[in-house]
Coordinates of C-alpha atoms in Angstrom, one line a residue:
M26 CA 38.6 15.8 -68.4
S27 CA 35.0 17.1 -69.7
K28 CA 32.3 17.7 -67.8
N29 CA 30.3 14.5 -68.5
K30 CA 33.0 12.2 -67.6
T31 CA 34.0 14.0 -64.9
K32 CA 29.9 13.2 -63.5
K33 CA 30.2 9.8 -64.9
T34 CA 33.2 9.3 -62.6
Q35 CA 31.7 10.6 -60.1
L36 CA 28.4 8.5 -60.0
Q37 CA 30.5 5.5 -60.8
D38 CA 32.1 6.8 -57.3
D39 CA 29.0 7.0 -55.5
N40 CA 27.3 4.2 -56.4
F41 CA 30.7 2.0 -55.4
E42 CA 30.3 3.5 -52.1
R43 CA 27.0 2.6 -51.0
S44 CA 27.2 -0.9 -52.5
R45 CA 30.3 -1.0 -50.1
R46 CA 28.4 0.4 -47.1
K47 CA 25.7 -2.3 -47.8
I48 CA 28.1 -5.5 -47.8
M49 CA 30.4 -3.8 -44.8
Y50 CA 26.9 -4.0 -42.4
A51 CA 25.8 -7.0 -43.8
L52 CA 29.1 -9.1 -43.8
P53 CA 30.4 -8.4 -40.2
A54 CA 26.6 -9.5 -39.3
L55 CA 27.1 -12.3 -41.1
G56 CA 30.3 -13.2 -39.7
G57 CA 32.6 -11.9 -41.8
A58 CA 34.4 -8.9 -40.4
A59 CA 38.0 -10.1 -41.2
I60 CA 38.0 -9.3 -44.8
L61 CA 36.7 -6.6 -44.8
A62 CA 40.3 -5.4 -42.6
S63 CA 41.7 -3.2 -45.9
T64 CA 42.8 -0.2 -44.7
K65 CA 42.9 1.5 -48.0
S66 CA 39.8 3.4 -49.3
K67 CA 38.5 2.1 -52.6
A68 CA 36.6 4.9 -53.3
S69 CA 39.4 7.7 -53.2
G70 CA 42.1 5.2 -53.2
T71 CA 44.3 7.6 -50.6
D72 CA 45.9 5.2 -48.1
I73 CA 45.1 5.6 -45.0
S74 CA 47.2 3.2 -43.0
A75 CA 48.8 6.1 -41.1
H76 CA 47.7 10.3 -40.6
T77 CA 49.9 12.5 -39.2
V78 CA 48.1 15.2 -36.6
T79 CA 49.7 18.5 -35.6
S80 CA 47.8 19.8 -32.1
S81 CA 47.4 23.5 -31.2
L82 CA 50.3 23.6 -29.2
G83 CA 52.2 22.3 -32.4
T84 CA 53.0 19.1 -31.2
Q85 CA 52.5 16.4 -33.8
F86 CA 51.3 13.2 -33.0
S87 CA 51.0 9.9 -35.5
T88 CA 48.1 7.8 -35.7
V89 CA 46.8 4.2 -37.1
P90 CA 42.9 4.6 -37.8
R91 CA 40.8 2.2 -36.9
P92 CA 39.7 -0.9 -39.7
L93 CA 36.6 0.4 -41.2
H94 CA 34.7 -2.6 -40.4
E95 CA 35.8 -1.4 -36.3
R96 CA 34.6 2.1 -37.0
F97 CA 31.2 1.3 -38.8
T98 CA 29.7 -0.7 -36.0
D99 CA 30.5 1.9 -33.3
R100 CA 27.6 4.5 -33.5
V101 CA 25.2 1.5 -35.9
Y102 CA 22.3 3.5 -38.6
A103 CA 19.6 2.0 -39.3
K104 CA 18.8 3.6 -42.3
D105 CA 21.9 1.4 -43.7
F106 CA 20.0 -1.8 -43.3
G107 CA 17.0 -1.1 -44.7
A108 CA 15.0 1.1 -42.9
T109 CA 13.3 4.1 -43.9
Y110 CA 12.9 7.3 -42.5
W111 CA 8.7 8.1 -41.7
H112 CA 8.4 10.6 -44.7
Q113 CA 10.2 8.2 -47.2
D114 CA 7.5 5.5 -46.6
M115 CA 4.6 4.9 -44.9
S116 CA 4.2 2.2 -44.8
A117 CA 5.0 0.0 -41.0
S118 CA 6.6 -3.0 -42.5
S119 CA 8.8 -2.1 -44.5
N120 CA 10.6 -0.5 -42.1
I121 CA 10.4 -3.6 -39.2
E122 CA 12.6 -5.5 -41.4
G123 CA 15.2 -3.0 -41.4
L124 CA 14.6 -1.5 -37.5
N125 CA 15.2 -5.5 -36.1
A126 CA 18.4 -6.4 -38.7
A127 CA 20.2 -2.7 -37.5
F128 CA 19.2 -4.0 -33.7
E129 CA 20.6 -7.6 -34.4
F130 CA 23.6 -6.4 -35.9
A131 CA 24.2 -4.3 -32.9
N132 CA 23.2 -6.8 -30.4
Q133 CA 25.4 -9.5 -32.2
E134 CA 28.8 -7.0 -31.9
S135 CA 27.4 -5.8 -28.1
H136 CA 28.5 -9.3 -26.8
N137 CA 31.9 -9.0 -27.2
G138 CA 31.6 -6.2 -24.3
E139 CA 31.0 -3.2 -25.9
R140 CA 28.5 -1.0 -25.5
K141 CA 26.8 0.3 -28.6
V142 CA 24.5 3.4 -29.7
V143 CA 21.4 2.7 -32.7
D144 CA 20.6 5.8 -34.2
C145 CA 17.2 5.6 -35.9
G146 CA 17.3 8.9 -36.9
P147 CA 13.0 10.1 -37.9
S148 CA 11.8 6.7 -37.5
R149 CA 7.8 6.0 -36.8
I150 CA 8.3 3.5 -34.2
S151 CA 5.3 4.3 -31.6
V152 CA 7.0 5.5 -28.1
N153 CA 5.5 3.8 -25.1
K154 CA 2.6 1.3 -26.2
S155 CA 1.2 -0.5 -29.2
S156 CA 0.0 1.2 -32.1
S157 CA -2.5 0.6 -34.7
A158 CA -2.3 3.5 -36.5
P159 CA -0.9 3.9 -40.4
G160 CA 2.7 3.6 -40.7
V161 CA 3.2 3.1 -36.9
V162 CA 5.6 0.8 -35.8
D163 CA 4.5 -0.8 -32.6
F164 CA 7.2 -0.4 -30.1
Q165 CA 6.7 -4.4 -29.1
T166 CA 7.2 -5.9 -32.1
L167 CA 10.8 -5.0 -32.7
K168 CA 13.6 -6.8 -30.8
W169 CA 15.4 -4.6 -28.8
P170 CA 18.6 -5.6 -28.7
N171 CA 21.1 -5.8 -24.8
N172 CA 23.3 -3.6 -23.5
T173 CA 22.6 -1.2 -26.3
T174 CA 21.3 2.7 -26.2
V175 CA 18.9 3.6 -28.9
N176 CA 18.1 7.2 -30.2
Y177 CA 15.2 8.1 -32.4
I178 CA 12.8 10.4 -33.4
G179 CA 8.6 9.6 -32.8
P180 CA 5.8 9.6 -34.5
S181 CA 4.7 13.0 -33.3
G182 CA 7.8 14.7 -33.1
E183 CA 9.4 13.5 -29.6
N184 CA 12.4 12.1 -29.2
V185 CA 13.3 9.5 -27.7
L186 CA 16.2 7.6 -26.3
F187 CA 15.9 3.8 -24.8
L188 CA 18.5 2.9 -22.8
N189 CA 18.5 -1.3 -22.7
H190 CA 21.9 -2.0 -20.2
F191 CA 22.3 -4.3 -18.1
S192 CA 25.3 -4.6 -15.6
G193 CA 28.3 -7.3 -15.2
P194 CA 27.6 -9.9 -12.1
Y195 CA 26.2 -7.7 -9.1
G196 CA 26.6 -10.1 -5.9
E197 CA 23.9 -12.9 -6.3
Y198 CA 22.4 -11.7 -9.6
T199 CA 25.2 -13.6 -11.9
E200 CA 23.4 -11.8 -14.6
G201 CA 23.5 -8.6 -14.1
V202 CA 21.1 -5.9 -13.4
P203 CA 19.5 -3.5 -14.8
V204 CA 21.7 0.0 -15.2
N205 CA 19.2 2.3 -17.7
E206 CA 20.1 5.7 -16.5
L207 CA 20.1 9.5 -17.4
N208 CA 23.8 10.7 -15.4
I209 CA 24.6 14.6 -15.5
T210 CA 27.6 14.5 -14.2
A211 CA 30.1 18.1 -13.1
P212 CA 32.5 19.8 -11.0
Y213 CA 29.4 21.7 -10.0
H214 CA 25.7 22.7 -10.2
P215 CA 24.9 19.9 -12.1
A216 CA 20.8 20.4 -13.5
L217 CA 19.1 19.3 -16.4
I218 CA 17.3 22.7 -17.6
L219 CA 13.7 22.8 -19.6
N220 CA 13.8 26.1 -21.3
V221 CA 10.4 27.0 -22.4
K222 CA 11.1 30.4 -24.8
T223 CA 8.4 32.2 -25.1
K224 CA 7.4 35.5 -27.4
K225 CA 8.9 37.6 -24.7
S226 CA 12.0 36.0 -25.1
F227 CA 12.3 35.7 -29.2
G228 CA 12.0 39.6 -28.9
G229 CA 8.1 39.5 -29.5
I230 CA 8.1 37.8 -32.4
A231 CA 5.5 34.9 -32.2
Q232 CA 6.9 31.0 -33.3
K233 CA 4.1 28.8 -34.6
A234 CA 4.5 27.2 -31.2
H235 CA 3.4 30.2 -29.6
T236 CA -0.1 30.3 -31.8
V237 CA -0.9 27.0 -31.4
G238 CA -0.9 27.1 -27.4
E239 CA -2.3 29.8 -27.0
A240 CA -5.2 28.7 -29.2
N241 CA -5.6 25.9 -26.2
N242 CA -4.8 28.5 -23.5
S243 CA -1.7 25.8 -22.2
V244 CA -0.1 28.2 -18.9
T245 CA 3.3 27.3 -20.8
T246 CA 3.1 29.8 -23.3
E247 CA 4.1 32.4 -19.9
S248 CA 6.9 30.0 -18.3
S249 CA 10.2 30.5 -19.1
T250 CA 12.6 27.9 -17.4
I251 CA 12.2 25.1 -15.6
G252 CA 15.3 23.6 -13.3
F253 CA 16.0 20.8 -11.8
R254 CA 19.4 20.8 -9.8
I255 CA 21.4 20.2 -6.6
D256 CA 22.2 23.1 -4.8
D257 CA 26.0 23.6 -3.5
D258 CA 24.4 21.9 0.2
N259 CA 23.6 19.0 -2.1
V260 CA 20.5 19.1 -1.5
W261 CA 17.6 18.8 -4.7
Q262 CA 15.8 21.8 -6.4
W263 CA 13.0 22.7 -8.5
I264 CA 13.4 26.2 -9.8
V265 CA 10.7 27.7 -11.7
N266 CA 11.8 31.4 -13.8
G267 CA 14.6 31.6 -11.4
D268 CA 11.8 31.5 -8.2
R269 CA 11.6 29.7 -5.5
L270 CA 8.8 30.8 -3.8
F271 CA 6.1 29.2 -6.0
R272 CA 3.2 26.7 -6.4
K273 CA 5.6 23.1 -7.9
N274 CA 2.8 21.3 -9.3
L275 CA 4.9 18.1 -10.0
W276 CA 1.7 16.3 -11.5
S277 CA -1.4 17.2 -12.3
E278 CA -3.6 15.5 -14.7
S279 CA -7.6 16.8 -15.7
K280 CA -9.9 14.6 -15.5
G281 CA -13.3 16.6 -16.8
L282 CA -14.4 18.4 -13.4
L283 CA -11.6 16.5 -11.8
I284 CA -8.2 17.6 -11.6
N285 CA -5.7 14.6 -9.7
R286 CA -2.5 16.7 -8.5
F287 CA 0.7 15.8 -6.6
V288 CA 1.9 19.3 -5.2
M289 CA 4.6 21.0 -3.4
S290 CA 4.7 24.3 -2.4
G291 CA 7.6 26.1 -3.0
D292 CA 7.0 29.0 0.1
T293 CA 6.9 26.5 2.9
G294 CA 7.2 23.2 0.9
D295 CA 4.3 21.3 2.5
V296 CA 3.1 18.6 0.1
G297 CA -0.4 18.2 -1.3
I298 CA -2.1 15.3 -2.7
Q299 CA -5.1 16.1 -4.8
R300 CA -5.1 19.0 -3.4
G301 CA -3.8 22.4 -4.9
N302 CA -2.8 25.0 -1.9
P303 CA -1.9 22.9 0.9
Q304 CA -1.9 24.2 4.1
F305 CA -0.3 21.4 5.9
P306 CA 3.2 19.6 5.5
M307 CA 1.4 16.6 4.3
D308 CA -2.2 17.8 3.1
I309 CA -4.1 14.7 1.6
A310 CA -7.8 15.0 -0.3
G311 CA -8.8 11.8 -0.2
G312 CA -7.6 8.4 1.0
M313 CA -4.2 7.3 2.0
R314 CA -3.4 3.7 2.0
V315 CA -0.2 1.8 3.6
V316 CA 0.8 -1.5 2.6
S317 CA 2.7 -3.8 3.5
T318 CA 3.3 -7.2 1.6
D319 CA 5.6 -10.3 0.6
Q320 CA 7.2 -11.8 -2.6
H321 CA 2.8 -12.4 -3.6
G322 CA 1.3 -9.8 -2.9
P323 CA 0.5 -6.8 -5.7
E324 CA 3.5 -3.9 -6.7
F325 CA 6.0 -6.2 -4.2
N326 CA 8.9 -4.3 -3.0
Q327 CA 11.6 -6.2 -2.0
Y328 CA 12.7 -3.0 0.5
D329 CA 9.2 -3.1 1.9
N330 CA 7.9 -6.0 2.8
V331 CA 7.0 -8.3 6.0
N332 CA 11.2 -9.5 6.5
R333 CA 11.6 -5.2 6.9
F334 CA 7.8 -4.3 8.6
E335 CA 5.5 -7.2 9.8
S336 CA 2.7 -4.9 9.5
P337 CA 1.7 -1.6 7.9
E338 CA 2.7 1.5 10.2
V339 CA 1.5 5.3 10.8
V340 CA 4.3 6.6 13.1
L341 CA 3.0 10.0 14.7
E342 CA 5.9 10.9 16.7
K343 CA 8.0 14.4 18.5
N344 CA 11.4 14.4 19.0
I345 CA 13.2 16.9 21.5
K346 CA 16.5 16.8 22.2
G347 CA 17.1 13.4 21.0
V348 CA 14.0 12.1 23.1
S349 CA 11.4 10.2 21.3
T350 CA 7.5 10.2 22.2
G351 CA 4.7 9.8 19.9
V352 CA 1.9 6.7 19.2
K353 CA 2.4 3.9 16.4
L354 CA -0.7 2.8 14.0
S355 CA 0.0 -0.7 12.9
T356 CA -2.2 -4.0 12.5
D357 CA -1.5 -7.6 14.3
P358 CA 0.3 -10.0 12.6
K359 CA -2.5 -11.5 10.3
G360 CA -3.6 -8.1 9.6
E361 CA -6.7 -8.2 10.9
M362 CA -6.7 -5.8 13.7
L363 CA -5.6 -2.0 14.6
K364 CA -3.2 -1.8 17.1
V365 CA -2.2 1.4 18.8
S366 CA 1.4 1.7 21.0
T367 CA 3.2 3.6 22.3
L368 CA 7.6 4.6 21.0
H369 CA 8.4 5.7 24.2
S370 CA 8.2 3.6 27.3
A371 CA 5.6 4.5 29.2
S372 CA 4.0 3.4 32.9
E373 CA 0.6 1.9 34.2
G374 CA -1.3 5.1 34.6
D375 CA -0.1 6.9 31.4
A376 CA -2.8 8.1 29.5
Y377 CA -2.0 7.4 25.8
L378 CA -5.0 7.9 22.9
S379 CA -7.4 10.2 23.6
L380 CA -10.9 10.4 21.9
N381 CA -12.6 13.9 22.5
K382 CA -12.7 13.6 25.9
G383 CA -12.4 10.2 26.7
F384 CA -9.0 8.8 27.1
F385 CA -7.2 5.6 27.6
Y386 CA -4.8 4.5 30.0
I387 CA -1.5 2.4 30.0
V388 CA -2.7 -1.1 32.7
N389 CA -0.6 -3.6 33.4
S390 CA -3.0 -6.5 33.8
Y391 CA -5.3 -8.4 31.3
S392 CA -7.9 -11.2 32.0
P393 CA -11.3 -10.9 29.7
N394 CA -12.5 -14.7 28.7
W395 CA -12.2 -15.8 25.6
Q396 CA -16.2 -15.6 25.1
G397 CA -17.6 -13.2 22.0
A398 CA -17.6 -9.4 23.7
A399 CA -17.7 -5.9 21.4
L400 CA -15.2 -4.5 23.7
K401 CA -12.5 -6.1 26.3
L402 CA -10.4 -4.1 28.6
G403 CA -7.8 -4.7 30.6
H404 CA -7.7 -3.3 34.7
N405 CA -4.9 -1.1 36.4
S406 CA -3.0 -3.0 38.7
Q407 CA -3.2 -1.2 41.1
T408 CA -6.8 -0.4 41.9
Q409 CA -8.3 -3.3 40.2
R410 CA -10.3 -0.9 38.1
S411 CA -11.4 -1.0 34.0
I412 CA -14.0 1.5 33.6
N413 CA -13.7 5.2 35.4
V414 CA -16.8 7.0 34.0
S415 CA -18.1 10.8 35.4
G416 CA -21.4 9.8 33.9
T417 CA -23.8 7.2 33.2
I418 CA -23.6 4.1 31.9
N419 CA -26.9 3.1 30.0
T420 CA -27.7 -0.2 29.1
Q421 CA -30.7 -2.2 27.8
G422 CA -30.9 -4.7 30.3
R423 CA -33.0 -4.6 33.3
D424 CA -31.3 -7.0 35.9
Y425 CA -28.3 -7.0 37.5
A426 CA -27.4 -10.7 37.7
E427 CA -24.5 -13.4 38.5
Y428 CA -23.7 -16.3 37.1
M429 CA -24.5 -20.2 39.5
F430 CA -23.8 -23.3 38.8
K431 CA -26.4 -26.0 38.9
N432 CA -26.2 -28.9 40.7
E433 CA -26.1 -32.4 39.1
S434 CA -29.2 -33.4 39.2
C435 CA -30.8 -30.3 38.0
G436 CA -32.3 -30.1 34.6
E437 CA -33.0 -26.9 32.1
I438 CA -34.2 -23.8 33.6
L439 CA -36.1 -21.2 31.5
K440 CA -36.0 -17.4 31.5
G441 CA -38.1 -16.4 34.0
D442 CA -38.6 -19.7 36.1
V443 CA -38.1 -19.5 39.6
C444 CA -35.4 -21.6 40.7
G445 CA -33.9 -22.9 44.1
I446 CA -30.2 -22.9 45.3
D447 CA -29.2 -26.2 47.5
N448 CA -27.5 -25.9 50.7
K449 CA -24.5 -26.7 48.5
G450 CA -24.7 -22.7 47.0
L451 CA -25.6 -24.6 43.8
L452 CA -29.0 -24.7 41.8
T453 CA -31.7 -26.7 41.8
D454 CA -35.0 -27.2 40.3
K455 CA -36.1 -29.8 42.8
W456 CA -38.7 -28.7 45.8
N457 CA -36.8 -31.1 48.7
E458 CA -33.2 -29.5 47.8
A459 CA -34.0 -26.4 48.2
I460 CA -32.8 -23.7 51.2
S461 CA -33.4 -20.1 49.4
F462 CA -35.6 -19.4 46.1
V463 CA -34.3 -17.2 42.9
I464 CA -35.7 -16.1 40.1
K465 CA -33.6 -16.6 36.6
S466 CA -32.8 -13.4 34.5
T467 CA -34.4 -12.9 31.1
N468 CA -32.2 -9.5 29.8
P469 CA -29.7 -8.5 32.7
S470 CA -28.0 -5.2 31.9
F471 CA -24.5 -6.4 34.2
V472 CA -23.5 -9.9 34.9
G473 CA -21.3 -10.9 37.4
G474 CA -19.4 -14.0 38.2
D475 CA -18.1 -14.4 34.9
D476 CA -15.0 -15.8 35.8
W477 CA -16.7 -20.0 35.5
H478 CA -15.1 -20.8 32.8
E479 CA -11.7 -20.9 34.6
K480 CA -13.0 -23.4 36.8
V481 CA -13.7 -26.3 34.8
L482 CA -11.1 -25.2 31.4
E483 CA -8.0 -24.1 31.4
P484 CA -7.4 -20.5 30.2
I485 CA -6.3 -20.4 26.6
S486 CA -3.1 -18.7 24.9
E487 CA -3.0 -15.4 23.6
Q488 CA -0.9 -16.4 20.5
A489 CA -3.3 -19.7 19.8
T490 CA -4.3 -21.2 16.7
E491 CA -7.4 -21.0 14.6
Q492 CA -8.2 -24.4 15.5
E493 CA -7.1 -24.1 19.0
R494 CA -9.9 -21.3 19.3
E495 CA -12.6 -23.0 17.8
S496 CA -11.9 -26.4 19.7
Y497 CA -12.3 -23.9 23.1
L498 CA -15.1 -21.8 22.5
K499 CA -16.8 -25.6 21.3
R500 CA -15.6 -27.2 24.6
L501 CA -16.8 -23.7 26.2
Q502 CA -20.8 -24.0 24.8
E503 CA -21.0 -28.0 26.3
E504 CA -19.9 -25.8 30.0
R505 CA -21.9 -23.2 29.7
K506 CA -24.9 -25.4 30.0
K507 CA -23.8 -26.3 34.0
V508 CA -24.3 -22.4 34.7
D509 CA -27.0 -19.6 34.9
R510 CA -28.0 -16.2 35.3
I511 CA -29.7 -14.9 38.3
A512 CA -31.1 -12.4 38.9
F513 CA -30.0 -10.5 42.4
S514 CA -32.0 -6.2 41.6
G515 CA -33.7 -5.4 39.1
Q516 CA -37.0 -5.7 37.2
V517 CA -37.5 -9.2 36.1
P518 CA -40.4 -11.5 33.9
V519 CA -41.5 -13.8 35.3
N520 CA -43.3 -17.3 34.3
I521 CA -46.8 -16.7 35.9
I522 CA -50.0 -15.1 34.5
D523 CA -52.8 -13.4 35.7
A524 CA -50.8 -12.3 38.5
E525 CA -52.1 -8.9 39.8
V526 CA -50.1 -6.1 40.8
G527 CA -48.7 -5.3 44.2
A528 CA -49.1 -9.4 44.7
Y529 CA -45.9 -11.2 45.7
L530 CA -44.4 -14.1 43.8
V531 CA -44.7 -17.4 46.9
P532 CA -42.3 -20.4 46.0
V533 CA -45.0 -23.6 46.0
E534 CA -44.3 -27.6 45.1
R535 CA -45.1 -28.8 42.3
N536 CA -44.9 -32.3 41.6
G537 CA -41.7 -32.2 43.0
K538 CA -40.9 -29.7 41.3
I539 CA -40.3 -26.0 42.0
G540 CA -43.4 -23.1 41.0
V541 CA -44.4 -19.9 42.2
I542 CA -48.1 -18.1 43.3
A543 CA -49.0 -15.2 43.5
K544 CA -50.3 -13.6 46.9
S545 CA -51.8 -10.1 48.0
K546 CA -50.3 -9.0 51.3
S547 CA -53.0 -9.3 53.4
D548 CA -53.1 -13.4 52.8
L549 CA -49.1 -13.8 53.2
S550 CA -47.9 -15.8 56.5
M551 CA -44.4 -14.4 57.6
T552 CA -42.5 -17.5 56.8
E553 CA -44.2 -17.2 53.0
Y554 CA -43.5 -13.3 53.0
M555 CA -39.6 -14.6 53.7
D556 CA -39.7 -17.6 50.8
S557 CA -41.2 -14.7 48.2
V558 CA -38.7 -13.8 45.5
G559 CA -40.5 -10.3 44.3
K560 CA -43.2 -8.3 44.3
V561 CA -45.3 -7.7 40.9
I562 CA -45.3 -4.2 39.5
A563 CA -46.8 -5.0 35.8
I564 CA -47.9 -7.1 33.3
G565 CA -45.8 -7.7 30.0
D566 CA -47.3 -7.4 26.5
D567 CA -47.1 -11.5 27.0
G568 CA -49.0 -11.5 29.8
R569 CA -46.6 -12.5 31.9
T570 CA -45.7 -10.7 35.7
I571 CA -42.8 -8.5 35.4
A572 CA -41.4 -8.3 39.4
L573 CA -38.8 -6.2 41.7
V574 CA -36.6 -8.9 42.4
K575 CA -36.4 -9.7 46.3
V576 CA -33.9 -11.6 47.8
C577 CA -34.8 -14.3 50.2

């Protein structure tokens, strides 16, 4: 046979093979796979209905190959559907149709329960996000097939393995759950080794990558191997160049002068967050956020929600011989208040919080009222003490006062007014009802008798709703009009003008009400002295008298 004739025959066979492959893929996608069940290759004319294979041990096996239409669906090549390699066609649009056709074919075949592999070769598919670069196929425009592994080489030469697999029915998830795992299985020391070949490992011969790396001051040109593996004790290891005594920089990102890091020290196991050289088991620069959320919250995780933890918690625990002691920081169920509680069973009188030289102790009794305050404390049930200090207690107030109830006929008493006490121990503003006289406090430093509300209102529960609390406070404000704070010692302003320093303040009758005058010591009768409510020690900036309280 002449060379020209041989060349012509070969060309015909090649054309036939290309046409056959196009039809072979097109027809199964259209549901016509059955007509391709031929067991004879029309390109070669060879009968492939049976083959005899001899093993290396001398045993012979008779096999029957699968039909061609089945063999070609195991691994799908996108270029057989019209997709082109990036160096062949820089147009993204021409690739999308071919890629989607290959994906759709794999998607249809995978409906039979078989998981497929699609090989896209060196394709210009964006790696992980939308891209508008010329000739690059937007990752989001492709119809990625289910139960299929797609591999391709990205625009910058990176190898990409895209997994999109689902399990069968799993518990309550009748449609299955995503199972996209890269599983490395071995009888001993399974590992993933990332090997950076340095010039030294190449016998000192510089590769292009070495030159590029050194030009950019890349430290990777000085390292060789990073290995992730499970050791003999089923402990996860990360080893660089076979050396465990190094600082493991798990993640690092440079942003100008800032370097964000997540570091684990190889020699101590200390972990640093935003810290390049951790000095503590957990060394954090900046803040730390602990979140407990439900399905409506941001970044919801079904394994960390209010069904397991009603509030975010930080636990500081010491465990010796199986006995735990320590404290827990958490919030109340509403997340509005910080709570400090002990892990162990603490007794009354045990200290649980230290603030430098200040200590908080466990108490069993708590009964402050619901009126607003900056600090509310319980008390020790044995000693009845709430506060025990070794220094002074400083306040801006001027006197000691107590709450006293007014009688039903008593009108408004202004701060600094002199008023009376009737024969039932109630405040009065009427001269003929008074058997003793007092001054209403203006700015007390200590106030007693703050349990007055318990005599007129039922205590509100700690578990009261917000609406119940608001209603209670409104009633409390109405009842508050029935009591006043009366000064029993200290300095108080008194509503009298032009009094002389050193004079005594004597109550007098004024139109049935109670007034006050200032009298010098030489002018006082014994009765007036006995009834006097204070002695003038200064004149205030507003002209009113400042007096030392004298209880008559």
